[in-house]
Amino acid sequence: MTERQPAEDKREKDRPWLMRTYAGHSTAEASNELYRRNLAKGQTGLSVAFDLPTQTGYDSDHILARGEVGRVGVPVAHLGDMRRLFQDIPLDQMNTSMTINATAMWLLALYQVVAEEQGADITRLQGTTQNDIVKEYLSRGTHVFPPGPSLRLTTDMIAYTVSHIPKWNPINICSYHLQEAGATPVQEIAYAMSTAIAVLDAVRDSGQVPPEKFGDVVARISFFVNAGVRFIEEMCKMRAFGRIWDQVTRERYGIENAKQRRFRYGVQVNSLGLTEAQPENNVQRIVLEMLAVTLSKDARARAVQLPAWNEALGLPRPWDQQWSLRIQQVLAHESDLLEYEDIFEGSHVIEGKVTRLVEESLAEIDRIQQMGGAMAAVESGYLKSQLVSSHAERRARIESGQEKIIGVNIFETTEPNPLTADVDTAIQTVDPAVEARVIAGLQHWRDTRYQPPFNHPRPCKALEKLKEAAKGTGNLMEATLECARAGVTTGEWSGALREVFGEFRAPTGVSSAPVAVPAEEGSAMADVRRKVDLTAKDMGVGKLRFLVGKPGLDGHSNGAEQIAVRARDAGFEVVYQGIRLTPEEIVEAALAEDVHAVGLSILSGSHAQLVPDVVERLRVAGATDIPVIAGGIIPKGDAEQLRAAGVAAVFTPKDFDITGIIGSIVDEIRKANKLDPLEVPA
């Protein structure tokens, strides 16, 4: 006799979350092909990665774009590129997420115009523009304009979409990169919520949205978070996020409709924790991190995108991205996860952790509000210095072994890895010739945009209108749409606004960061400090001087900041000017500051062009006694080429011992200055 199934097993399964893959590279045509292949494999939403020139408002032929075109995303310089990117993809049937911030208004305008050309009803468009500039100042580095004008662009977009594209999420408050920059769960919640408060206050105070429609604004605010491997803590973090959001929107903004107060978030699980050493372990890390944002029904993500197992090695291939998609599909369609109510309801352990996170986060939010809010806390450097400090503490825990990472600082022995037996084929490489082709296409666009079949009006008139609008107080979206229809390029649009708004160099947080690794007697740090002092004495200088540089457009400065802080603590005088420098500017600073070594940090893949350029410029200047050290996501073959070009040492994510790296830099300084090696262990 067959037992009767329990009633709860017969309930209808919940609908799965949106499944995305963060993708885009090389050219609009190549990315379009990738999108269509991914959709055919069962992906249910698009997540567009733009290259760094597009994100920072430069055309592909700008000096700062060299080596960056098509590297970490797709270059979109004008309406023609956007047409090709979404060719044969019906935008009124898509849910498209665009990771774009400083230039978000511009990319949304291009997207809307392409949708109109497809015949779509723009009120049906669904998707998200990230559009969170605060975390760019703090962690990701693709900001362009100062905080005030940036907040205005965000405010104008929100007001426009609520009226014209009501299903669009005009902002995705993004705490993802805060965690990568070192944020604790409390900091991640507090800084993201403080950003949301700053944005909502600005929209309310702008007068562009009538009070009775403000609930619609709140309902379209979404969040994009990071889920680390401590999946119970991460799940509690998401429950705390939802609880605080409900409280803030009800008490601060008077939103009575519970549906409008719902905390809506998407997630990419943590790429920071993926390791170059034993990269196969990244698969189980990704699965655990996904569980943090899917197990709890009451705090489940609405959209999930997973990194690939080999992202610490380089650019994932389509097969690697498919593997990550299949991880989601197995959980959603093979497991019974979606058949049950919230399985953590009533747990006193979970409730206790959530309550603590809520209390501590609200206290930090209050602290930021007393400073004048998120924008004031950015400009004062408070938020950045807190993140640099938290990150330094985390690095110190890893180096001491207090925080264990399998394959990195524990269980390091391993069998040969068949996945990386030929490491050059284990990742996708971008053809260096792509940049030249993209630049040629951009020039052709500029030369022919006024001619058939497009017959765009001359862009100068649209750009003048944009500048006039920027000088006033009106909404900038209509002027931006006019620029899109006139064939204006990304660099022209942002260049016009740069003229009016100026640019902004964000605080680095390095000088104010406290000591993370003290030089206690007998410690590795004490030994390195001794090496630094002895070498300075041997060279007849008061202090060794070390320049840390970020060439190109890669704004991921976490690693550079940690090297700078540790070098400072080891006794170096550190020169660190932040992100977005040309090789020429770096060499000029190295010579002007009379430094003894140059460290270059690049995670975007442009190292092959930019690092040898710095080496050659130093050689031409006669400064061959200044060793150049490179760090970042640098494949083995590229590292060999850099050494052949004269780079003294190359460090990658597997080199987690920062104190040891500083000791090696001292060794390279001694070698370059023909000093005998020191018999001091590092």
XYZ file of C-alpha atoms in Angstrom:
682
model
C 0.000 0.000 0.000
C 1.425 3.375 -1.038
C 1.691 6.022 1.657
C -0.208 9.217 1.024
C 2.035 12.204 0.248
C 2.064 14.938 2.921
C -0.080 17.912 1.946
C 2.822 20.352 1.972
C 4.620 18.347 -0.723
C 1.763 19.085 -3.140
C 1.937 22.875 -2.960
C 2.764 24.680 -6.160
C 6.459 25.431 -6.597
C 7.605 29.032 -6.423
C 8.748 30.642 -9.639
C 12.569 30.612 -9.941
C 14.584 33.795 -9.744
C 15.851 35.479 -12.906
C 18.994 33.684 -14.080
C 21.644 35.873 -15.618
C 25.234 35.686 -16.761
C 27.293 38.872 -16.583
C 28.637 39.038 -20.115
C 30.020 41.218 -22.855
C 33.416 41.517 -24.495
C 35.365 42.486 -27.604
C 32.694 44.019 -29.851
C 28.948 44.569 -29.999
C 28.670 41.863 -32.669
C 30.553 39.254 -30.597
C 28.553 40.093 -27.479
C 25.252 39.885 -29.375
C 26.158 36.374 -30.508
C 27.041 35.428 -26.913
C 23.729 36.805 -25.582
C 21.673 34.891 -28.107
C 23.554 31.664 -27.304
C 23.042 32.156 -23.558
C 19.308 32.844 -24.007
C 19.035 29.655 -26.042
C 20.610 27.740 -23.110
C 17.849 28.827 -20.752
C 19.166 32.084 -19.361
C 16.139 34.213 -18.436
C 17.634 37.707 -18.384
C 20.513 39.671 -19.849
C 23.274 41.271 -17.784
C 25.448 43.563 -19.878
C 29.085 44.174 -19.011
C 30.443 47.357 -20.610
C 34.132 47.982 -21.154
C 35.933 50.569 -19.043
C 36.029 53.369 -21.648
C 32.233 53.132 -21.961
C 31.834 53.093 -18.178
C 34.060 56.126 -17.666
C 32.755 58.193 -20.566
C 35.601 57.926 -23.058
C 35.570 56.950 -26.712
C 37.732 54.000 -27.703
C 40.418 56.209 -29.243
C 41.015 58.299 -26.092
C 44.547 58.034 -24.640
C 43.216 56.537 -21.397
C 41.291 53.857 -23.308
C 44.479 52.270 -24.659
C 44.589 48.601 -23.776
C 41.097 48.680 -22.234
C 38.836 48.467 -25.309
C 36.608 45.377 -25.149
C 38.584 43.898 -22.258
C 36.154 43.657 -19.342
C 32.989 44.266 -21.328
C 31.538 45.450 -24.600
C 32.433 48.878 -26.066
C 29.341 50.969 -26.823
C 30.274 54.332 -28.281
C 27.079 55.312 -30.095
C 23.628 54.280 -31.256
C 25.031 52.024 -33.981
C 26.868 49.936 -31.392
C 23.711 49.607 -29.286
C 21.725 48.508 -32.359
C 24.267 45.768 -33.078
C 24.433 44.717 -29.424
C 20.710 43.882 -29.333
C 20.153 42.863 -32.943
C 17.448 40.156 -33.205
C 16.762 40.404 -29.454
C 13.256 41.870 -28.840
C 13.822 44.374 -26.054
C 10.151 44.547 -25.045
C 10.420 40.845 -24.131
C 13.724 41.126 -22.245
C 14.689 41.896 -18.671
C 18.028 43.616 -19.172
C 20.429 44.583 -16.419
C 23.142 47.076 -17.354
C 26.132 47.497 -15.048
C 26.653 51.163 -15.778
C 26.952 54.086 -13.394
C 28.532 57.434 -14.312
C 27.232 57.118 -17.885
C 23.976 55.336 -16.942
C 21.741 58.066 -18.357
C 23.542 57.865 -21.691
C 23.290 54.076 -21.995
C 19.621 54.071 -20.988
C 18.955 56.694 -23.670
C 20.669 54.524 -26.311
C 18.694 51.482 -25.103
C 15.394 53.373 -25.284
C 16.082 54.657 -28.807
C 16.986 51.150 -30.049
C 13.778 49.811 -28.462
C 11.791 52.550 -30.246
C 13.473 51.603 -33.540
C 12.377 48.002 -32.918
C 8.809 49.272 -32.579
C 8.622 48.529 -28.852
C 6.291 50.290 -26.454
C 8.840 51.786 -24.041
C 6.374 51.576 -21.149
C 6.838 47.795 -21.378
C 10.637 47.859 -21.095
C 11.913 45.971 -18.067
C 15.371 45.974 -16.601
C 17.831 47.807 -14.426
C 20.550 50.407 -14.725
C 22.948 50.107 -11.798
C 23.430 53.878 -11.551
C 24.924 53.835 -8.011
C 27.724 56.372 -8.086
C 28.540 56.317 -4.354
C 30.120 52.873 -4.484
C 32.136 53.998 -7.537
C 33.805 56.646 -5.384
C 34.455 54.016 -2.732
C 35.411 50.834 -4.517
C 35.015 50.413 -8.263
C 36.348 53.679 -9.603
C 34.279 54.399 -12.723
C 33.034 57.746 -11.435
C 33.392 60.826 -13.637
C 31.616 63.838 -12.134
C 31.618 65.271 -8.586
C 29.013 63.951 -6.101
C 26.524 66.823 -6.574
C 26.155 66.577 -10.375
C 26.277 62.771 -10.185
C 23.354 62.754 -7.773
C 21.490 65.087 -10.123
C 21.937 62.675 -13.047
C 20.596 59.859 -10.884
C 17.660 61.959 -9.688
C 16.745 62.986 -13.236
C 16.831 59.369 -14.430
C 14.580 58.207 -11.615
C 12.062 61.002 -12.238
C 12.074 60.257 -15.998
C 11.661 56.485 -15.738
C 8.840 56.656 -13.183
C 6.866 58.732 -15.707
C 7.976 57.178 -19.012
C 9.410 53.670 -18.366
C 7.453 52.629 -15.258
C 8.675 48.996 -15.175
C 12.352 49.996 -15.269
C 14.552 49.979 -12.164
C 16.465 53.252 -12.638
C 18.916 52.535 -9.823
C 20.396 49.408 -8.321
C 21.950 50.423 -4.989
C 25.062 48.305 -5.186
C 26.728 46.996 -2.053
C 28.452 44.255 -4.065
C 31.667 46.190 -4.547
C 31.647 47.450 -0.981
C 32.165 43.889 0.227
C 34.969 43.432 -2.301
C 36.556 46.606 -0.905
C 36.534 45.114 2.575
C 33.120 46.029 3.991
C 31.829 44.052 6.942
C 28.151 43.010 6.766
C 27.239 46.011 8.945
C 29.170 48.427 6.719
C 27.660 46.863 3.600
C 24.118 47.343 4.913
C 24.730 50.808 6.395
C 26.548 52.302 3.403
C 24.023 50.924 0.891
C 21.080 52.173 2.958
C 22.744 55.582 3.397
C 23.117 55.792 -0.367
C 19.444 54.924 -0.833
C 18.454 57.621 1.659
C 20.591 60.214 -0.153
C 18.986 59.286 -3.489
C 15.407 59.250 -2.209
C 15.904 62.546 -0.367
C 17.269 64.107 -3.574
C 14.328 62.865 -5.682
C 11.812 64.066 -3.076
C 13.497 67.472 -2.733
C 13.839 67.964 -6.521
C 10.084 68.438 -6.843
C 10.044 66.376 -10.053
C 7.776 63.686 -8.601
C 4.482 64.642 -6.921
C 4.106 63.338 -3.328
C 1.287 60.991 -4.292
C 3.599 59.199 -6.753
C 6.566 58.885 -4.391
C 5.566 55.324 -3.542
C 6.209 54.480 -7.201
C 9.751 55.816 -6.823
C 10.397 53.680 -3.729
C 8.926 50.640 -5.475
C 11.445 50.954 -8.340
C 14.537 51.161 -6.107
C 16.392 47.862 -6.286
C 19.606 46.612 -4.715
C 22.547 44.558 -5.962
C 24.432 42.680 -3.290
C 27.382 40.411 -2.747
C 27.107 37.021 -1.078
C 30.276 35.609 0.441
C 31.095 32.090 1.517
C 29.931 32.644 5.151
C 26.481 31.789 3.868
C 24.578 31.813 7.185
C 25.873 35.295 7.969
C 25.099 36.385 4.413
C 21.557 35.035 4.588
C 21.029 36.885 7.876
C 22.417 40.002 6.216
C 19.728 39.797 3.547
C 16.973 39.422 6.156
C 18.414 42.450 8.000
C 18.528 44.427 4.739
C 14.831 43.768 4.156
C 13.860 44.657 7.718
C 15.745 47.973 7.656
C 14.424 48.912 4.205
C 10.867 48.319 5.374
C 11.481 50.531 8.421
C 13.214 53.358 6.527
C 10.644 53.578 3.738
C 7.732 53.490 6.181
C 9.091 55.880 8.821
C 11.192 58.309 6.748
C 9.065 58.465 3.578
C 5.619 57.470 4.847
C 5.106 54.606 2.373
C 2.043 52.695 3.602
C 1.792 50.171 0.759
C 3.737 47.077 1.890
C 4.252 45.988 -1.722
C 6.057 49.258 -2.501
C 8.256 48.764 0.576
C 9.405 45.315 -0.515
C 13.196 44.915 -0.536
C 14.000 43.840 -4.090
C 17.501 42.685 -4.846
C 19.649 40.866 -7.322
C 22.964 39.278 -6.510
C 26.265 38.247 -7.944
C 28.062 35.983 -5.547
C 31.515 36.918 -4.380
C 34.275 37.082 -6.985
C 36.735 38.419 -4.383
C 36.898 35.037 -2.651
C 37.694 33.092 -5.830
C 41.266 31.840 -5.808
C 43.910 31.385 -8.452
C 45.394 28.546 -6.373
C 43.356 25.323 -6.738
C 40.674 27.159 -8.749
C 38.481 24.040 -8.825
C 37.570 24.903 -5.210
C 35.788 27.967 -6.555
C 32.903 25.776 -7.728
C 31.845 24.810 -4.203
C 32.414 28.385 -3.036
C 30.025 29.618 -5.723
C 27.390 27.039 -4.733
C 27.573 27.945 -1.018
C 27.356 31.639 -1.836
C 24.316 31.071 -4.054
C 22.576 29.199 -1.221
C 22.910 32.307 0.981
C 20.541 34.232 -1.288
C 18.174 31.428 -2.315
C 17.575 29.179 0.734
C 15.471 31.698 2.665
C 12.180 32.311 0.849
C 11.483 35.517 2.800
C 14.846 36.973 1.746
C 15.330 35.332 -1.647
C 17.019 37.194 -4.495
C 14.898 38.168 -7.487
C 17.841 37.707 -9.854
C 21.101 35.778 -9.532
C 24.252 35.825 -11.617
C 27.188 33.625 -10.756
C 30.847 34.147 -11.626
C 32.757 31.344 -13.300
C 35.247 29.064 -11.559
C 38.217 30.553 -13.454
C 37.636 34.288 -13.017
C 40.744 34.621 -10.829
C 42.720 33.344 -13.828
C 41.271 35.578 -16.533
C 38.208 36.006 -18.758
C 35.800 33.023 -18.576
C 34.917 31.161 -21.751
C 31.300 30.546 -22.864
C 31.552 26.977 -21.485
C 32.575 28.301 -18.045
C 29.618 30.683 -18.039
C 27.328 27.813 -19.040
C 28.601 25.805 -16.055
C 27.633 28.657 -13.718
C 24.187 28.876 -15.326
C 23.699 25.117 -14.898
C 24.499 25.425 -11.155
C 21.492 27.727 -10.809
C 19.282 25.534 -12.961
C 20.042 22.372 -10.962
C 19.102 24.119 -7.708
C 15.908 25.624 -9.140
C 14.639 22.670 -11.176
C 16.081 19.490 -9.634
C 16.034 20.289 -5.913
C 12.922 20.784 -3.784
C 13.987 24.237 -2.569
C 11.105 26.099 -4.228
C 8.422 23.798 -2.754
C 8.588 25.110 0.837
C 7.893 28.191 2.901
C 10.819 29.925 4.615
C 12.793 27.140 6.298
C 14.499 29.526 8.768
C 11.305 30.958 10.221
C 11.339 30.550 14.003
C 15.064 29.892 14.356
C 16.302 31.731 17.453
C 19.881 31.555 16.103
C 18.920 33.317 12.867
C 16.681 35.807 14.635
C 19.423 36.710 17.108
C 21.972 37.302 14.354
C 19.536 39.374 12.265
C 18.603 41.514 15.268
C 22.272 42.294 15.986
C 22.932 43.214 12.363
C 19.888 45.512 12.297
C 20.891 47.310 15.502
C 24.527 47.822 14.496
C 23.611 48.885 10.959
C 21.056 51.443 12.152
C 23.665 52.899 14.509
C 26.123 53.321 11.624
C 23.404 54.821 9.392
C 22.704 57.376 12.142
C 26.415 58.179 12.346
C 26.522 58.860 8.593
C 23.365 60.980 8.742
C 24.948 63.112 11.465
C 27.849 63.760 9.071
C 25.407 65.116 6.491
C 24.575 61.872 4.685
C 26.314 59.551 2.238
C 27.584 62.239 -0.147
C 29.183 64.239 2.673
C 30.739 61.044 4.053
C 32.223 60.342 0.602
C 33.720 63.809 0.242
C 35.169 63.805 3.762
C 36.867 60.469 3.079
C 35.165 58.766 6.049
C 33.546 55.932 4.095
C 36.653 55.175 2.053
C 39.005 55.141 5.042
C 36.656 52.770 6.902
C 36.659 50.346 3.961
C 40.447 50.467 3.514
C 40.829 49.753 7.241
C 38.380 46.830 7.191
C 40.077 45.373 4.146
C 43.511 45.699 5.752
C 42.246 43.847 8.827
C 40.841 41.067 6.635
C 44.129 40.709 4.735
C 46.000 40.523 8.038
C 43.697 37.717 9.234
C 44.358 35.740 6.044
C 48.122 36.205 6.273
C 48.192 35.160 9.925
C 46.116 32.068 9.165
C 43.289 33.222 11.427
C 40.996 33.313 8.368
C 41.505 30.110 6.424
C 41.288 29.823 2.639
C 41.590 26.305 1.274
C 44.475 25.911 -1.155
C 45.885 29.320 -0.268
C 46.960 29.344 3.374
C 45.899 25.807 4.367
C 45.793 22.440 2.549
C 48.045 23.795 -0.161
C 49.309 20.471 -1.532
C 47.371 19.365 -4.582
C 47.187 16.832 -7.361
C 47.845 18.162 -10.883
C 44.780 20.027 -12.101
C 43.441 18.812 -15.478
C 41.286 21.936 -15.759
C 44.361 24.157 -15.887
C 46.867 21.760 -17.441
C 47.054 24.193 -20.356
C 46.288 27.424 -18.537
C 46.295 29.506 -21.721
C 43.285 27.557 -23.014
C 41.513 27.589 -19.625
C 40.467 31.204 -20.132
C 39.245 33.301 -23.011
C 41.578 35.881 -24.465
C 40.582 39.039 -26.277
C 42.273 39.449 -29.644
C 44.582 42.502 -29.356
C 43.509 43.458 -32.894
C 39.958 44.089 -31.604
C 40.941 47.512 -30.289
C 42.147 48.697 -33.691
C 38.963 47.413 -35.365
C 36.736 49.126 -32.802
C 38.629 52.410 -33.201
C 38.360 52.169 -36.998
C 34.617 51.536 -36.680
C 34.254 54.526 -34.358
C 36.040 56.780 -36.838
C 33.819 55.489 -39.642
C 30.752 56.299 -37.508
C 31.961 59.842 -36.915
C 32.632 60.317 -40.627
C 29.343 58.885 -41.908
C 26.687 59.417 -39.210
C 25.132 62.293 -41.185
C 24.822 60.185 -44.349
C 22.287 57.558 -45.493
C 20.947 55.255 -44.216
C 21.053 56.987 -40.798
C 20.959 60.696 -41.708
C 21.540 61.783 -38.115
C 21.364 65.545 -37.536
C 24.645 67.281 -36.746
C 25.513 66.391 -33.139
C 26.923 69.811 -32.237
C 23.436 71.301 -31.801
C 22.344 68.430 -29.521
C 25.522 68.757 -27.454
C 25.017 72.495 -27.029
C 21.466 71.832 -25.817
C 22.843 69.286 -23.351
C 25.353 71.793 -21.971
C 22.693 74.465 -21.632
C 20.431 72.030 -19.791
C 23.315 71.042 -17.502
C 23.935 74.696 -16.618
C 20.281 75.010 -15.576
C 18.157 72.890 -13.288
C 15.913 71.015 -15.724
C 15.825 67.248 -16.262
C 18.757 66.108 -18.442
C 17.129 62.993 -19.899
C 15.390 64.637 -22.871
C 18.591 66.427 -23.931
C 20.448 63.111 -23.599
C 17.873 61.316 -25.770
C 18.312 64.018 -28.396
C 22.086 63.392 -28.318
C 21.497 59.659 -28.792
C 19.263 60.249 -31.815
C 21.817 62.686 -33.268
C 24.551 60.031 -33.342
C 26.596 61.584 -30.533
C 29.336 59.347 -29.106
C 29.891 58.318 -25.499
C 32.983 60.525 -25.262
C 31.158 63.510 -26.751
C 28.212 63.196 -24.352
C 30.340 62.896 -21.225
C 32.818 65.464 -22.550
C 30.045 68.038 -22.800
C 29.030 67.350 -19.199
C 32.670 67.390 -18.049
C 32.860 70.952 -19.379
C 29.957 71.984 -17.158
C 30.330 69.717 -14.113
C 34.084 69.135 -13.977
C 35.655 65.859 -12.818
C 36.248 64.317 -9.409
C 39.204 62.487 -7.892
C 37.886 60.462 -4.978
C 39.758 60.164 -1.658
C 42.053 57.105 -1.569
C 41.687 56.343 2.130
C 45.334 55.265 2.326
C 46.818 58.029 4.466
C 44.160 57.750 7.163
C 44.111 53.937 7.380
C 45.391 52.622 10.729
C 48.243 50.134 11.029
C 46.877 46.656 10.254
C 50.034 44.593 10.842
C 52.208 45.910 13.692
C 55.971 45.358 13.504
C 56.237 43.285 16.662
C 59.710 41.965 17.470
C 60.334 38.655 15.729
C 57.452 39.130 13.274
C 57.732 39.079 9.485
C 56.779 42.759 9.439
C 59.631 43.623 11.836
C 62.066 41.849 9.506
C 60.797 43.749 6.477
C 60.977 47.072 8.328
C 64.610 46.273 9.145
C 65.290 45.571 5.461
C 63.655 48.864 4.467
C 65.688 50.839 7.030
C 69.007 49.151 6.172
C 68.461 49.650 2.436
C 67.651 53.335 2.919
C 70.853 53.678 4.958
C 72.924 51.832 2.322
C 71.543 54.175 -0.363
C 72.154 57.272 1.728
C 68.535 58.389 1.849
C 66.250 59.147 4.774
C 63.459 56.875 3.538
C 62.841 54.551 0.621
C 60.170 55.999 -1.660
C 57.682 53.765 -3.461
C 55.182 54.894 -6.094
C 52.010 52.813 -6.431
C 50.321 53.512 -9.770
C 47.035 52.583 -11.431
C 47.537 53.060 -15.192
C 44.593 53.045 -17.574
C 40.938 52.937 -16.569
C 40.893 50.011 -14.140
C 39.319 51.478 -11.006
C 39.484 48.350 -8.826
C 41.964 49.876 -6.424
C 41.596 47.528 -3.437
C 44.849 45.685 -4.086
C 46.807 48.859 -4.812
C 45.512 50.433 -1.597
C 46.518 47.431 0.491
C 50.019 47.398 -1.013
C 50.307 51.143 -0.348
C 49.151 50.815 3.283
C 51.466 47.873 4.003
C 54.456 49.593 2.343
C 53.769 52.652 4.495
C 53.638 50.479 7.619
C 56.920 48.847 6.573
C 58.677 52.212 6.563
C 58.376 53.333 2.942
C 57.369 56.832 1.985
C 54.489 55.983 -0.348
C 53.348 58.022 -3.334
C 49.808 57.006 -4.323
C 47.740 59.337 -6.485
C 44.740 57.084 -6.993
C 43.319 55.695 -10.223
C 43.178 56.574 -13.898
C 46.690 57.680 -14.826
C 48.549 57.474 -18.132
C 51.975 55.794 -18.270
C 53.402 59.243 -19.013
C 51.871 60.698 -15.822
C 53.172 57.784 -13.739
C 56.730 58.183 -15.044
C 56.624 61.956 -14.556
C 55.548 61.432 -10.928
C 58.227 58.758 -10.378
C 60.947 61.118 -11.590
C 59.583 64.174 -9.780
C 59.270 62.289 -6.477
C 62.664 60.570 -6.968
C 61.186 57.178 -6.060
C 63.150 53.952 -5.669
C 60.519 51.597 -7.095
C 57.255 51.723 -9.068
C 54.413 49.289 -8.426
C 51.669 49.014 -11.062
C 48.313 47.408 -10.315
C 45.945 46.342 -13.125
C 43.039 43.901 -12.976
C 41.381 44.721 -16.306
C 43.822 42.998 -18.675
C 45.511 46.111 -20.092
C 48.827 45.208 -18.441
C 50.281 43.861 -21.694
C 50.294 47.345 -23.230
C 50.545 49.751 -20.314
C 53.190 48.159 -18.069
C 55.912 47.834 -20.771
C 55.164 51.447 -21.736
C 56.073 52.586 -18.207
C 59.261 50.484 -18.277
C 60.301 51.938 -21.639
C 59.622 55.538 -20.570
C 61.755 55.062 -17.454
C 64.548 53.598 -19.615
C 64.413 56.542 -22.030
C 64.584 58.892 -19.027
C 67.744 57.096 -17.840
C 66.010 55.775 -14.710
C 66.966 52.119 -15.120
C 67.690 51.906 -11.395
C 63.951 52.182 -10.627
C 62.523 48.642 -10.725
C 58.948 48.227 -11.963
C 56.762 45.662 -10.187
C 53.404 44.550 -11.635
C 50.411 43.049 -9.860
C 46.931 41.943 -10.879
C 45.085 39.221 -12.761
C 47.971 38.398 -15.092
C 48.036 35.029 -16.919
C 51.296 33.071 -16.770
C 52.185 33.726 -20.414
C 51.630 37.461 -19.981
C 53.778 37.460 -16.831
C 56.654 35.933 -18.798
C 56.289 38.613 -21.476
C 56.315 41.369 -18.838
C 59.524 40.014 -17.318
C 61.058 39.842 -20.782
C 60.085 43.516 -21.249
C 62.057 44.460 -18.136
C 59.514 44.138 -15.323
C 61.378 43.145 -12.156
C 58.632 41.039 -10.542
C 55.018 40.013 -11.173
C 52.502 39.210 -8.425
C 49.046 37.691 -8.936
C 46.133 36.780 -6.593
C 47.946 33.604 -5.482
C 50.547 35.843 -3.809
C 48.425 36.657 -0.767
C 51.298 37.488 1.619
C 51.490 41.282 1.256
C 54.252 41.634 3.840
C 56.308 39.130 1.835
C 55.596 41.116 -1.357
C 56.925 44.289 0.294
C 60.068 42.386 1.280
C 60.516 41.251 -2.326
C 60.182 44.851 -3.531
C 63.055 45.826 -1.215
C 65.103 42.992 -2.738
C 64.414 44.348 -6.230
C 65.468 47.847 -5.166
C 68.786 46.465 -3.862
C 69.324 44.452 -7.038
C 68.583 47.456 -9.298
C 71.047 49.576 -7.302
C 73.716 46.836 -7.275
C 73.614 46.362 -3.504
C 74.399 43.006 -1.911
C 71.401 40.941 -0.778
C 70.518 41.282 2.896
C 70.650 38.256 5.151
C 67.374 39.284 6.796
C 64.437 36.860 6.330
C 61.287 38.409 4.869
